[in-house]
Amino acid sequence: MPLSEAERDQAVQRLQHAYAEGHLDSAEMEVRLEQALTARSPSTLATALAELPDERVELVSTGGRIRRSGAWRVPRSLRIIGEYGGANLDLSAADIRHAAIEIDIQLAYGSVLLTLPKRASVDYDRVRLTWGSATHRPPRNPGPSTLHVQVSGELGYGRLKIRHR
């Protein structure tokens, strides 16, 4: 399947970010940029991005609700930060390119609703709750897991509810 210009642009941005953070020297940057710009397949593009540090995306809200649903691209590491409000994250139809993802929740006041694909496993033992609760309702007969979600972080006043589509 041929690569789109958007995929190439995203790879170039990731390389530029890695260079700016000191993960690549100028010679390595030049070689990898050439690979990314001339890549004709996803595997060639993956070679240009090999061994780069994983991206962490932070979603921040001071007073509203963070919502993601539909075909949104899920990074390997996602951090939810908020004072008031909360988050609704629906992964059931999302573009998930990793076998395991991490979600770090840092909310003072607010709740999180996490909707997973039917065949996903989840571990939320590293979530610290001050006042509130964490619940998970596993699916019936989910079959073998295709995705593992590690949830960690801190909820001051609120709930964590995990369900499967």
GROMACS .gro file of N, CA and C in nm:
model
  495
    1MET      N    1   0.084  -0.117   0.000
    1MET     CA    2   0.000   0.000   0.000
    1MET      C    3   0.089   0.124   0.000
    2PRO      N    4   0.071   0.217  -0.093
    2PRO     CA    5   0.158   0.334  -0.100
    2PRO      C    6   0.137   0.428   0.019
    3LEU      N    7   0.240   0.503   0.048
    3LEU     CA    8   0.234   0.599   0.158
    3LEU      C    9   0.168   0.728   0.112
    4SER      N   10   0.098   0.793   0.204
    4SER     CA   11   0.041   0.924   0.174
    4SER      C   12   0.141   1.033   0.210
    5GLU      N   13   0.119   1.150   0.156
    5GLU     CA   14   0.205   1.263   0.191
    5GLU      C   15   0.193   1.297   0.340
    6ALA      N   16   0.074   1.278   0.395
    6ALA     CA   17   0.054   1.305   0.538
    6ALA      C   18   0.140   1.212   0.624
    7GLU      N   19   0.152   1.085   0.584
    7GLU     CA   20   0.235   0.991   0.660
    7GLU      C   21   0.382   1.031   0.652
    8ARG      N   22   0.425   1.073   0.534
    8ARG     CA   23   0.564   1.120   0.520
    8ARG      C   24   0.588   1.246   0.603
    9ASP      N   25   0.493   1.340   0.596
    9ASP     CA   26   0.506   1.464   0.674
    9ASP      C   27   0.513   1.437   0.823
   10GLN      N   28   0.431   1.343   0.870
   10GLN     CA   29   0.432   1.308   1.011
   10GLN      C   30   0.567   1.246   1.051
   11ALA      N   31   0.622   1.163   0.964
   11ALA     CA   32   0.753   1.103   0.991
   11ALA      C   33   0.861   1.210   0.996
   12VAL      N   34   0.857   1.304   0.904
   12VAL     CA   35   0.956   1.413   0.902
   12VAL      C   36   0.945   1.496   1.030
   13GLN      N   37   0.824   1.526   1.072
   13GLN     CA   38   0.806   1.602   1.196
   13GLN      C   39   0.860   1.525   1.317
   14ARG      N   40   0.838   1.397   1.318
   14ARG     CA   41   0.890   1.315   1.430
   14ARG      C   42   1.043   1.315   1.430
   15LEU      N   43   1.103   1.305   1.312
   15LEU     CA   44   1.250   1.311   1.302
   15LEU      C   45   1.302   1.447   1.346
   16GLN      N   46   1.237   1.553   1.303
   16GLN     CA   47   1.279   1.688   1.343
   16GLN      C   48   1.270   1.706   1.494
   17HIS      N   49   1.165   1.653   1.552
   17HIS     CA   50   1.147   1.661   1.697
   17HIS      C   51   1.258   1.584   1.769
   18ALA      N   52   1.290   1.464   1.721
   18ALA     CA   53   1.397   1.384   1.781
   18ALA      C   54   1.532   1.454   1.769
   19TYR      N   55   1.556   1.519   1.655
   19TYR     CA   56   1.681   1.594   1.634
   19TYR      C   57   1.687   1.713   1.731
   20ALA      N   58   1.577   1.785   1.743
   20ALA     CA   59   1.573   1.901   1.832
   20ALA      C   60   1.596   1.863   1.977
   21GLU      N   61   1.554   1.743   2.016
   21GLU     CA   62   1.573   1.697   2.154
   21GLU      C   63   1.709   1.631   2.175
   22GLY      N   64   1.790   1.621   2.069
   22GLY     CA   65   1.924   1.566   2.082
   22GLY      C   66   1.934   1.416   2.067
   23HIS      N   67   1.830   1.351   2.017
   23HIS     CA   68   1.832   1.206   2.000
   23HIS      C   69   1.904   1.164   1.871
   24LEU      N   70   1.921   1.258   1.778
   24LEU     CA   71   1.991   1.231   1.652
   24LEU      C   72   2.096   1.338   1.629
   25ASP      N   73   2.212   1.299   1.574
   25ASP     CA   74   2.309   1.401   1.532
   25ASP      C   75   2.274   1.442   1.389
   26SER      N   76   2.344   1.541   1.336
   26SER     CA   77   2.308   1.596   1.204
   26SER      C   78   2.327   1.493   1.092
   27ALA      N   79   2.430   1.410   1.099
   27ALA     CA   80   2.453   1.310   0.995
   27ALA      C   81   2.342   1.205   0.995
   28GLU      N   82   2.305   1.157   1.113
   28GLU     CA   83   2.197   1.059   1.124
   28GLU      C   84   2.064   1.120   1.080
   29MET      N   85   2.043   1.246   1.113
   29MET     CA   86   1.921   1.315   1.073
   29MET      C   87   1.910   1.322   0.920
   30GLU      N   88   2.020   1.354   0.856
   30GLU     CA   89   2.022   1.365   0.710
   30GLU      C   90   1.988   1.231   0.644
   31VAL      N   91   2.047   1.123   0.694
   31VAL     CA   92   2.021   0.990   0.638
   31VAL      C   93   1.875   0.951   0.658
   32ARG      N   94   1.823   0.973   0.778
   32ARG     CA   95   1.685   0.933   0.807
   32ARG      C   96   1.584   1.018   0.731
   33LEU      N   97   1.613   1.147   0.715
   33LEU     CA   98   1.523   1.232   0.636
   33LEU      C   99   1.515   1.183   0.492
   34GLU      N  100   1.630   1.148   0.436
   34GLU     CA  101   1.633   1.094   0.299
   34GLU      C  102   1.548   0.968   0.289
   35GLN      N  103   1.562   0.879   0.389
   35GLN     CA  104   1.481   0.755   0.390
   35GLN      C  105   1.332   0.787   0.398
   36ALA      N  106   1.295   0.880   0.484
   36ALA     CA  107   1.154   0.913   0.504
   36ALA      C  108   1.094   0.978   0.379
   37LEU      N  109   1.170   1.067   0.317
   37LEU     CA  110   1.117   1.139   0.201
   37LEU      C  111   1.110   1.054   0.075
   38THR      N  112   1.189   0.949   0.069
   38THR     CA  113   1.188   0.862  -0.050
   38THR      C  114   1.118   0.728  -0.025
   39ALA      N  115   1.066   0.710   0.096
   39ALA     CA  116   1.000   0.583   0.130
   39ALA      C  117   0.879   0.560   0.041
   40ARG      N  118   0.864   0.436  -0.003
   40ARG     CA  119   0.749   0.398  -0.087
   40ARG      C  120   0.655   0.300  -0.015
   41SER      N  121   0.699   0.250   0.101
   41SER     CA  122   0.616   0.155   0.175
   41SER      C  123   0.625   0.184   0.324
   42PRO      N  124   0.529   0.138   0.400
   42PRO     CA  125   0.533   0.157   0.546
   42PRO      C  126   0.657   0.095   0.611
   43SER      N  127   0.705  -0.017   0.559
   43SER     CA  128   0.823  -0.080   0.619
   43SER      C  129   0.948   0.006   0.600
   44THR      N  130   0.960   0.070   0.484
   44THR     CA  131   1.074   0.159   0.460
   44THR      C  132   1.066   0.281   0.552
   45LEU      N  133   0.947   0.332   0.569
   45LEU     CA  134   0.928   0.446   0.658
   45LEU      C  135   0.959   0.407   0.802
   46ALA      N  136   0.921   0.287   0.841
   46ALA     CA  137   0.949   0.238   0.976
   46ALA      C  138   1.099   0.230   1.002
   47THR      N  139   1.176   0.197   0.899
   47THR     CA  140   1.322   0.192   0.912
   47THR      C  141   1.378   0.330   0.946
   48ALA      N  142   1.323   0.433   0.883
   48ALA     CA  143   1.369   0.570   0.910
   48ALA      C  144   1.337   0.615   1.052
   49LEU      N  145   1.232   0.558   1.110
   49LEU     CA  146   1.189   0.598   1.245
   49LEU      C  147   1.235   0.502   1.354
   50ALA      N  148   1.306   0.397   1.315
   50ALA     CA  149   1.348   0.294   1.411
   50ALA      C  150   1.431   0.353   1.524
   51GLU      N  151   1.406   0.303   1.644
   51GLU     CA  152   1.481   0.335   1.765
   51GLU      C  153   1.468   0.480   1.810
   52LEU      N  154   1.368   0.551   1.761
   52LEU     CA  155   1.340   0.684   1.814
   52LEU      C  156   1.261   0.668   1.943
   53PRO      N  157   1.276   0.761   2.036
   53PRO     CA  158   1.196   0.750   2.158
   53PRO      C  159   1.048   0.762   2.125
   54ASP      N  160   0.968   0.692   2.203
   54ASP     CA  161   0.823   0.696   2.181
   54ASP      C  162   0.768   0.834   2.211
   55GLU      N  163   0.669   0.868   2.134
   55GLU     CA  164   0.601   0.995   2.155
   55GLU      C  165   0.502   0.983   2.269
   56ARG      N  166   0.490   1.088   2.345
   56ARG     CA  167   0.387   1.096   2.448
   56ARG      C  168   0.302   1.218   2.413
   57VAL      N  169   0.174   1.196   2.401
   57VAL     CA  170   0.081   1.304   2.371
   57VAL      C  171   0.012   1.343   2.501
   58GLU      N  172   0.005   1.474   2.526
   58GLU     CA  173  -0.064   1.524   2.644
   58GLU      C  174  -0.188   1.599   2.601
   59LEU      N  175  -0.300   1.563   2.661
   59LEU     CA  176  -0.426   1.633   2.640
   59LEU      C  177  -0.456   1.708   2.769
   60VAL      N  178  -0.465   1.841   2.761
   60VAL     CA  179  -0.478   1.925   2.879
   60VAL      C  180  -0.607   2.004   2.874
   61SER      N  181  -0.677   2.009   2.987
   61SER     CA  182  -0.798   2.090   3.000
   61SER      C  183  -0.804   2.144   3.142
   62THR      N  184  -0.834   2.272   3.155
   62THR     CA  185  -0.844   2.329   3.289
   62THR      C  186  -0.987   2.332   3.341
   63GLY      N  187  -1.085   2.320   3.253
   63GLY     CA  188  -1.222   2.327   3.302
   63GLY      C  189  -1.324   2.255   3.216
   64GLY      N  190  -1.281   2.185   3.115
   64GLY     CA  191  -1.376   2.116   3.028
   64GLY      C  192  -1.349   1.968   3.020
   65ARG      N  193  -1.427   1.902   2.939
   65ARG     CA  194  -1.416   1.758   2.922
   65ARG      C  195  -1.335   1.729   2.797
   66ILE      N  196  -1.240   1.639   2.808
   66ILE     CA  197  -1.161   1.594   2.693
   66ILE      C  198  -1.235   1.477   2.632
   67ARG      N  199  -1.262   1.484   2.502
   67ARG     CA  200  -1.336   1.378   2.434
   67ARG      C  201  -1.259   1.333   2.310
   68ARG      N  202  -1.249   1.201   2.297
   68ARG     CA  203  -1.192   1.141   2.176
   68ARG      C  204  -1.277   1.021   2.142
   69SER      N  205  -1.323   1.015   2.016
   69SER     CA  206  -1.402   0.901   1.971
   69SER      C  207  -1.387   0.888   1.820
   70GLY      N  208  -1.440   0.781   1.767
   70GLY     CA  209  -1.431   0.759   1.622
   70GLY      C  210  -1.294   0.707   1.583
   71ALA      N  211  -1.248   0.746   1.466
   71ALA     CA  212  -1.123   0.693   1.411
   71ALA      C  213  -1.004   0.782   1.445
   72TRP      N  214  -0.988   0.819   1.570
   72TRP     CA  215  -0.873   0.901   1.610
   72TRP      C  216  -0.751   0.812   1.630
   73ARG      N  217  -0.633   0.870   1.605
   73ARG     CA  218  -0.508   0.793   1.618
   73ARG      C  219  -0.461   0.797   1.762
   74VAL      N  220  -0.442   0.681   1.820
   74VAL     CA  221  -0.401   0.669   1.960
   74VAL      C  222  -0.249   0.653   1.966
   75PRO      N  223  -0.180   0.742   2.039
   75PRO     CA  224  -0.035   0.727   2.053
   75PRO      C  225  -0.002   0.613   2.150
   76ARG      N  226   0.123   0.574   2.151
   76ARG     CA  227   0.166   0.469   2.243
   76ARG      C  228   0.152   0.513   2.389
   77SER      N  229   0.172   0.642   2.414
   77SER     CA  230   0.163   0.694   2.550
   77SER      C  231   0.077   0.821   2.547
   78LEU      N  232  -0.027   0.823   2.630
   78LEU     CA  233  -0.122   0.934   2.634
   78LEU      C  234  -0.135   0.981   2.777
   79ARG      N  235  -0.128   1.112   2.796
   79ARG     CA  236  -0.141   1.168   2.931
   79ARG      C  237  -0.258   1.265   2.932
   80ILE      N  238  -0.349   1.246   3.025
   80ILE     CA  239  -0.467   1.331   3.042
   80ILE      C  240  -0.443   1.417   3.165
   81ILE      N  241  -0.444   1.550   3.147
   81ILE     CA  242  -0.418   1.643   3.257
   81ILE      C  243  -0.535   1.740   3.267
   82GLY      N  244  -0.588   1.756   3.388
   82GLY     CA  245  -0.698   1.850   3.406
   82GLY      C  246  -0.722   1.887   3.549
   83GLU      N  247  -0.778   2.006   3.567
   83GLU     CA  248  -0.818   2.052   3.700
   83GLU      C  249  -0.962   2.012   3.726
   84TYR      N  250  -1.053   2.063   3.644
   84TYR     CA  251  -1.196   2.034   3.656
   84TYR      C  252  -1.242   1.978   3.522
   85GLY      N  253  -1.336   1.887   3.527
   85GLY     CA  254  -1.385   1.828   3.403
   85GLY      C  255  -1.360   1.679   3.406
   86GLY      N  256  -1.301   1.628   3.301
   86GLY     CA  257  -1.276   1.485   3.294
   86GLY      C  258  -1.245   1.445   3.153
   87ALA      N  259  -1.263   1.317   3.123
   87ALA     CA  260  -1.230   1.268   2.990
   87ALA      C  261  -1.320   1.151   2.952
   88ASN      N  262  -1.359   1.149   2.826
   88ASN     CA  263  -1.426   1.036   2.764
   88ASN      C  264  -1.335   0.990   2.650
   89LEU      N  265  -1.275   0.875   2.665
   89LEU     CA  266  -1.186   0.821   2.562
   89LEU      C  267  -1.246   0.692   2.508
   90ASP      N  268  -1.286   0.694   2.383
   90ASP     CA  269  -1.344   0.577   2.319
   90ASP      C  270  -1.242   0.519   2.223
   91LEU      N  271  -1.184   0.405   2.258
   91LEU     CA  272  -1.083   0.340   2.175
   91LEU      C  273  -1.143   0.233   2.083
   92SER      N  274  -1.274   0.213   2.090
   92SER     CA  275  -1.335   0.101   2.019
   92SER      C  276  -1.326   0.111   1.867
   93ALA      N  277  -1.321   0.232   1.812
   93ALA     CA  278  -1.308   0.248   1.667
   93ALA      C  279  -1.182   0.326   1.630
   94ALA      N  280  -1.092   0.341   1.726
   94ALA     CA  281  -0.972   0.423   1.707
   94ALA      C  282  -0.867   0.351   1.622
   95ASP      N  283  -0.776   0.430   1.568
   95ASP     CA  284  -0.662   0.378   1.492
   95ASP      C  285  -0.550   0.354   1.593
   96ILE      N  286  -0.532   0.228   1.632
   96ILE     CA  287  -0.432   0.191   1.733
   96ILE      C  288  -0.327   0.106   1.664
   97ARG      N  289  -0.204   0.157   1.656
   97ARG     CA  290  -0.098   0.090   1.583
   97ARG      C  291   0.002   0.018   1.673
   98HIS      N  292  -0.033   0.003   1.800
   98HIS     CA  293   0.057  -0.059   1.897
   98HIS      C  294  -0.016  -0.173   1.967
   99ALA      N  295   0.058  -0.274   2.008
   99ALA     CA  296  -0.001  -0.387   2.080
   99ALA      C  297  -0.030  -0.351   2.226
  100ALA      N  298   0.039  -0.249   2.277
  100ALA     CA  299   0.018  -0.203   2.414
  100ALA      C  300   0.027  -0.051   2.416
  101ILE      N  301  -0.061   0.011   2.493
  101ILE     CA  302  -0.057   0.156   2.510
  101ILE      C  303  -0.064   0.189   2.658
  102GLU      N  304  -0.018   0.310   2.691
  102GLU     CA  305  -0.022   0.357   2.829
  102GLU      C  306  -0.106   0.483   2.836
  103ILE      N  307  -0.193   0.491   2.936
  103ILE     CA  308  -0.273   0.610   2.959
  103ILE      C  309  -0.247   0.655   3.102
  104ASP      N  310  -0.193   0.776   3.116
  104ASP     CA  311  -0.162   0.834   3.246
  104ASP      C  312  -0.265   0.943   3.273
  105ILE      N  313  -0.339   0.931   3.383
  105ILE     CA  314  -0.445   1.025   3.417
  105ILE      C  315  -0.402   1.110   3.534
  106GLN      N  316  -0.410   1.241   3.518
  106GLN     CA  317  -0.379   1.336   3.624
  106GLN      C  318  -0.494   1.435   3.634
  107LEU      N  319  -0.595   1.402   3.713
  107LEU     CA  320  -0.714   1.487   3.727
  107LEU      C  321  -0.737   1.521   3.873
  108ALA      N  322  -0.758   1.649   3.902
  108ALA     CA  323  -0.790   1.691   4.038
  108ALA      C  324  -0.937   1.663   4.068
  109TYR      N  325  -1.026   1.709   3.980
  109TYR     CA  326  -1.170   1.690   3.995
  109TYR      C  327  -1.223   1.644   3.859
  110GLY      N  328  -1.290   1.532   3.857
  110GLY     CA  329  -1.347   1.485   3.732
  110GLY      C  330  -1.335   1.336   3.718
  111SER      N  331  -1.410   1.282   3.625
  111SER     CA  332  -1.414   1.138   3.604
  111SER      C  333  -1.367   1.103   3.464
  112VAL      N  334  -1.330   0.977   3.447
  112VAL     CA  335  -1.283   0.928   3.318
  112VAL      C  336  -1.368   0.807   3.279
  113LEU      N  337  -1.418   0.811   3.156
  113LEU     CA  338  -1.485   0.696   3.097
  113LEU      C  339  -1.396   0.646   2.985
  114LEU      N  340  -1.350   0.523   2.996
  114LEU     CA  341  -1.261   0.462   2.898
  114LEU      C  342  -1.334   0.345   2.834
  115THR      N  343  -1.358   0.354   2.703
  115THR     CA  344  -1.426   0.248   2.630
  115THR      C  345  -1.323   0.176   2.543
  116LEU      N  346  -1.308   0.046   2.566
  116LEU     CA  347  -1.207  -0.034   2.498
  116LEU      C  348  -1.270  -0.124   2.393
  117PRO      N  349  -1.189  -0.167   2.295
  117PRO     CA  350  -1.237  -0.270   2.204
  117PRO      C  351  -1.268  -0.398   2.282
  118LYS      N  352  -1.353  -0.481   2.228
  118LYS     CA  353  -1.396  -0.602   2.299
  118LYS      C  354  -1.279  -0.692   2.337
  119ARG      N  355  -1.180  -0.704   2.250
  119ARG     CA  356  -1.070  -0.798   2.275
  119ARG      C  357  -0.948  -0.731   2.337
  120ALA      N  358  -0.968  -0.624   2.411
  120ALA     CA  359  -0.856  -0.556   2.478
  120ALA      C  360  -0.850  -0.599   2.624
  121SER      N  361  -0.728  -0.607   2.676
  121SER     CA  362  -0.709  -0.630   2.820
  121SER      C  363  -0.668  -0.497   2.883
  122VAL      N  364  -0.687  -0.486   3.012
  122VAL     CA  365  -0.657  -0.361   3.080
  122VAL      C  366  -0.601  -0.389   3.219
  123ASP      N  367  -0.508  -0.305   3.261
  123ASP     CA  368  -0.453  -0.309   3.397
  123ASP      C  369  -0.462  -0.167   3.451
  124TYR      N  370  -0.535  -0.148   3.559
  124TYR     CA  371  -0.549  -0.014   3.617
  124TYR      C  372  -0.509  -0.014   3.765
  125ASP      N  373  -0.422  -0.107   3.802
  125ASP     CA  374  -0.376  -0.117   3.941
  125ASP      C  375  -0.291   0.001   3.985
  126ARG      N  376  -0.235   0.075   3.890
  126ARG     CA  377  -0.148   0.188   3.926
  126ARG      C  378  -0.222   0.322   3.928
  127VAL      N  379  -0.355   0.318   3.937
  127VAL     CA  380  -0.434   0.441   3.949
  127VAL      C  381  -0.456   0.467   4.098
  128ARG      N  382  -0.419   0.586   4.141
  128ARG     CA  383  -0.438   0.623   4.282
  128ARG      C  384  -0.560   0.714   4.293
  129LEU      N  385  -0.653   0.677   4.379
  129LEU     CA  386  -0.777   0.752   4.398
  129LEU      C  387  -0.780   0.813   4.537
  130THR      N  388  -0.811   0.943   4.546
  130THR     CA  389  -0.826   1.006   4.676
  130THR      C  390  -0.969   0.986   4.726
  131TRP      N  391  -1.066   1.036   4.650
  131TRP     CA  392  -1.208   1.015   4.677
  131TRP      C  393  -1.271   0.972   4.546
  132GLY      N  394  -1.322   0.853   4.542
  132GLY     CA  395  -1.384   0.806   4.419
  132GLY      C  396  -1.369   0.656   4.406
  133SER      N  397  -1.388   0.608   4.285
  133SER     CA  398  -1.383   0.464   4.263
  133SER      C  399  -1.332   0.434   4.123
  134ALA      N  400  -1.289   0.311   4.106
  134ALA     CA  401  -1.247   0.261   3.975
  134ALA      C  402  -1.324   0.132   3.950
  135THR      N  403  -1.391   0.124   3.836
  135THR     CA  404  -1.468   0.004   3.803
  135THR      C  405  -1.434  -0.042   3.663
  136HIS      N  406  -1.442  -0.172   3.645
  136HIS     CA  407  -1.416  -0.233   3.514
  136HIS      C  408  -1.513  -0.347   3.495
  137ARG      N  409  -1.583  -0.346   3.385
  137ARG     CA  410  -1.673  -0.454   3.352
  137ARG      C  411  -1.618  -0.527   3.230
  138PRO      N  412  -1.552  -0.643   3.252
  138PRO     CA  413  -1.494  -0.715   3.138
  138PRO      C  414  -1.601  -0.774   3.048
  139PRO      N  415  -1.571  -0.791   2.920
  139PRO     CA  416  -1.670  -0.848   2.828
  139PRO      C  417  -1.685  -0.998   2.849
  140ARG      N  418  -1.796  -1.050   2.806
  140ARG     CA  419  -1.816  -1.195   2.809
  140ARG      C  420  -1.749  -1.254   2.686
  141ASN      N  421  -1.675  -1.361   2.705
  141ASN     CA  422  -1.608  -1.433   2.596
  141ASN      C  423  -1.533  -1.339   2.500
  142PRO      N  424  -1.435  -1.266   2.550
  142PRO     CA  425  -1.368  -1.170   2.463
  142PRO      C  426  -1.274  -1.232   2.360
  143GLY      N  427  -1.230  -1.355   2.382
  143GLY     CA  428  -1.131  -1.414   2.293
  143GLY      C  429  -0.992  -1.366   2.330
  144PRO      N  430  -0.891  -1.401   2.252
  144PRO     CA  431  -0.754  -1.359   2.284
  144PRO      C  432  -0.737  -1.207   2.271
  145SER      N  433  -0.658  -1.153   2.359
  145SER     CA  434  -0.635  -1.008   2.361
  145SER      C  435  -0.556  -0.961   2.240
  146THR      N  436  -0.600  -0.851   2.180
  146THR     CA  437  -0.529  -0.791   2.068
  146THR      C  438  -0.463  -0.659   2.106
  147LEU      N  439  -0.497  -0.609   2.224
  147LEU     CA  440  -0.446  -0.481   2.273
  147LEU      C  441  -0.439  -0.487   2.425
  148HIS      N  442  -0.331  -0.433   2.481
  148HIS     CA  443  -0.323  -0.421   2.627
  148HIS      C  444  -0.313  -0.273   2.661
  149VAL      N  445  -0.396  -0.229   2.754
  149VAL     CA  446  -0.400  -0.090   2.796
  149VAL      C  447  -0.356  -0.084   2.942
  150GLN      N  448  -0.250  -0.007   2.968
  150GLN     CA  449  -0.200   0.014   3.104
  150GLN      C  450  -0.245   0.154   3.147
  151VAL      N  451  -0.328   0.161   3.251
  151VAL     CA  452  -0.378   0.288   3.302
  151VAL      C  453  -0.310   0.316   3.435
  152SER      N  454  -0.259   0.438   3.449
  152SER     CA  455  -0.194   0.479   3.574
  152SER      C  456  -0.231   0.624   3.601
  153GLY      N  457  -0.188   0.675   3.714
  153GLY     CA  458  -0.209   0.816   3.744
  153GLY      C  459  -0.282   0.839   3.873
  154GLU      N  460  -0.347   0.957   3.878
  154GLU     CA  461  -0.409   1.001   4.002
  154GLU      C  462  -0.539   1.075   3.972
  155LEU      N  463  -0.644   1.036   4.042
  155LEU     CA  464  -0.772   1.105   4.037
  155LEU      C  465  -0.802   1.154   4.178
  156GLY      N  466  -0.813   1.285   4.193
  156GLY     CA  467  -0.841   1.340   4.326
  156GLY      C  468  -0.984   1.311   4.368
  157TYR      N  469  -1.080   1.371   4.299
  157TYR     CA  470  -1.221   1.352   4.327
  157TYR      C  471  -1.289   1.313   4.197
  158GLY      N  472  -1.320   1.187   4.182
  158GLY     CA  473  -1.384   1.142   4.059
  158GLY      C  474  -1.377   0.991   4.046
  159ARG      N  475  -1.427   0.943   3.933
  159ARG     CA  476  -1.432   0.799   3.910
  159ARG      C  477  -1.358   0.764   3.782
  160LEU      N  478  -1.311   0.641   3.779
  160LEU     CA  479  -1.259   0.581   3.658
  160LEU      C  480  -1.352   0.466   3.623
  161LYS      N  481  -1.414   0.473   3.507
  161LYS     CA  482  -1.503   0.366   3.462
  161LYS      C  483  -1.448   0.311   3.332
  162ILE      N  484  -1.422   0.180   3.331
  162ILE     CA  485  -1.367   0.114   3.212
  162ILE      C  486  -1.469   0.013   3.163
  163ARG      N  487  -1.502   0.024   3.037
  163ARG     CA  488  -1.597  -0.071   2.977
  163ARG      C  489  -1.547  -0.113   2.840
  164HIS      N  490  -1.609  -0.215   2.786
  164HIS     CA  491  -1.574  -0.266   2.654
  164HIS      C  492  -1.692  -0.245   2.560
  165ARG      N  493  -1.662  -0.219   2.435
  165ARG     CA  494  -1.767  -0.198   2.336
  165ARG      C  495  -1.841  -0.327   2.312
   0.00000   0.00000   0.00000
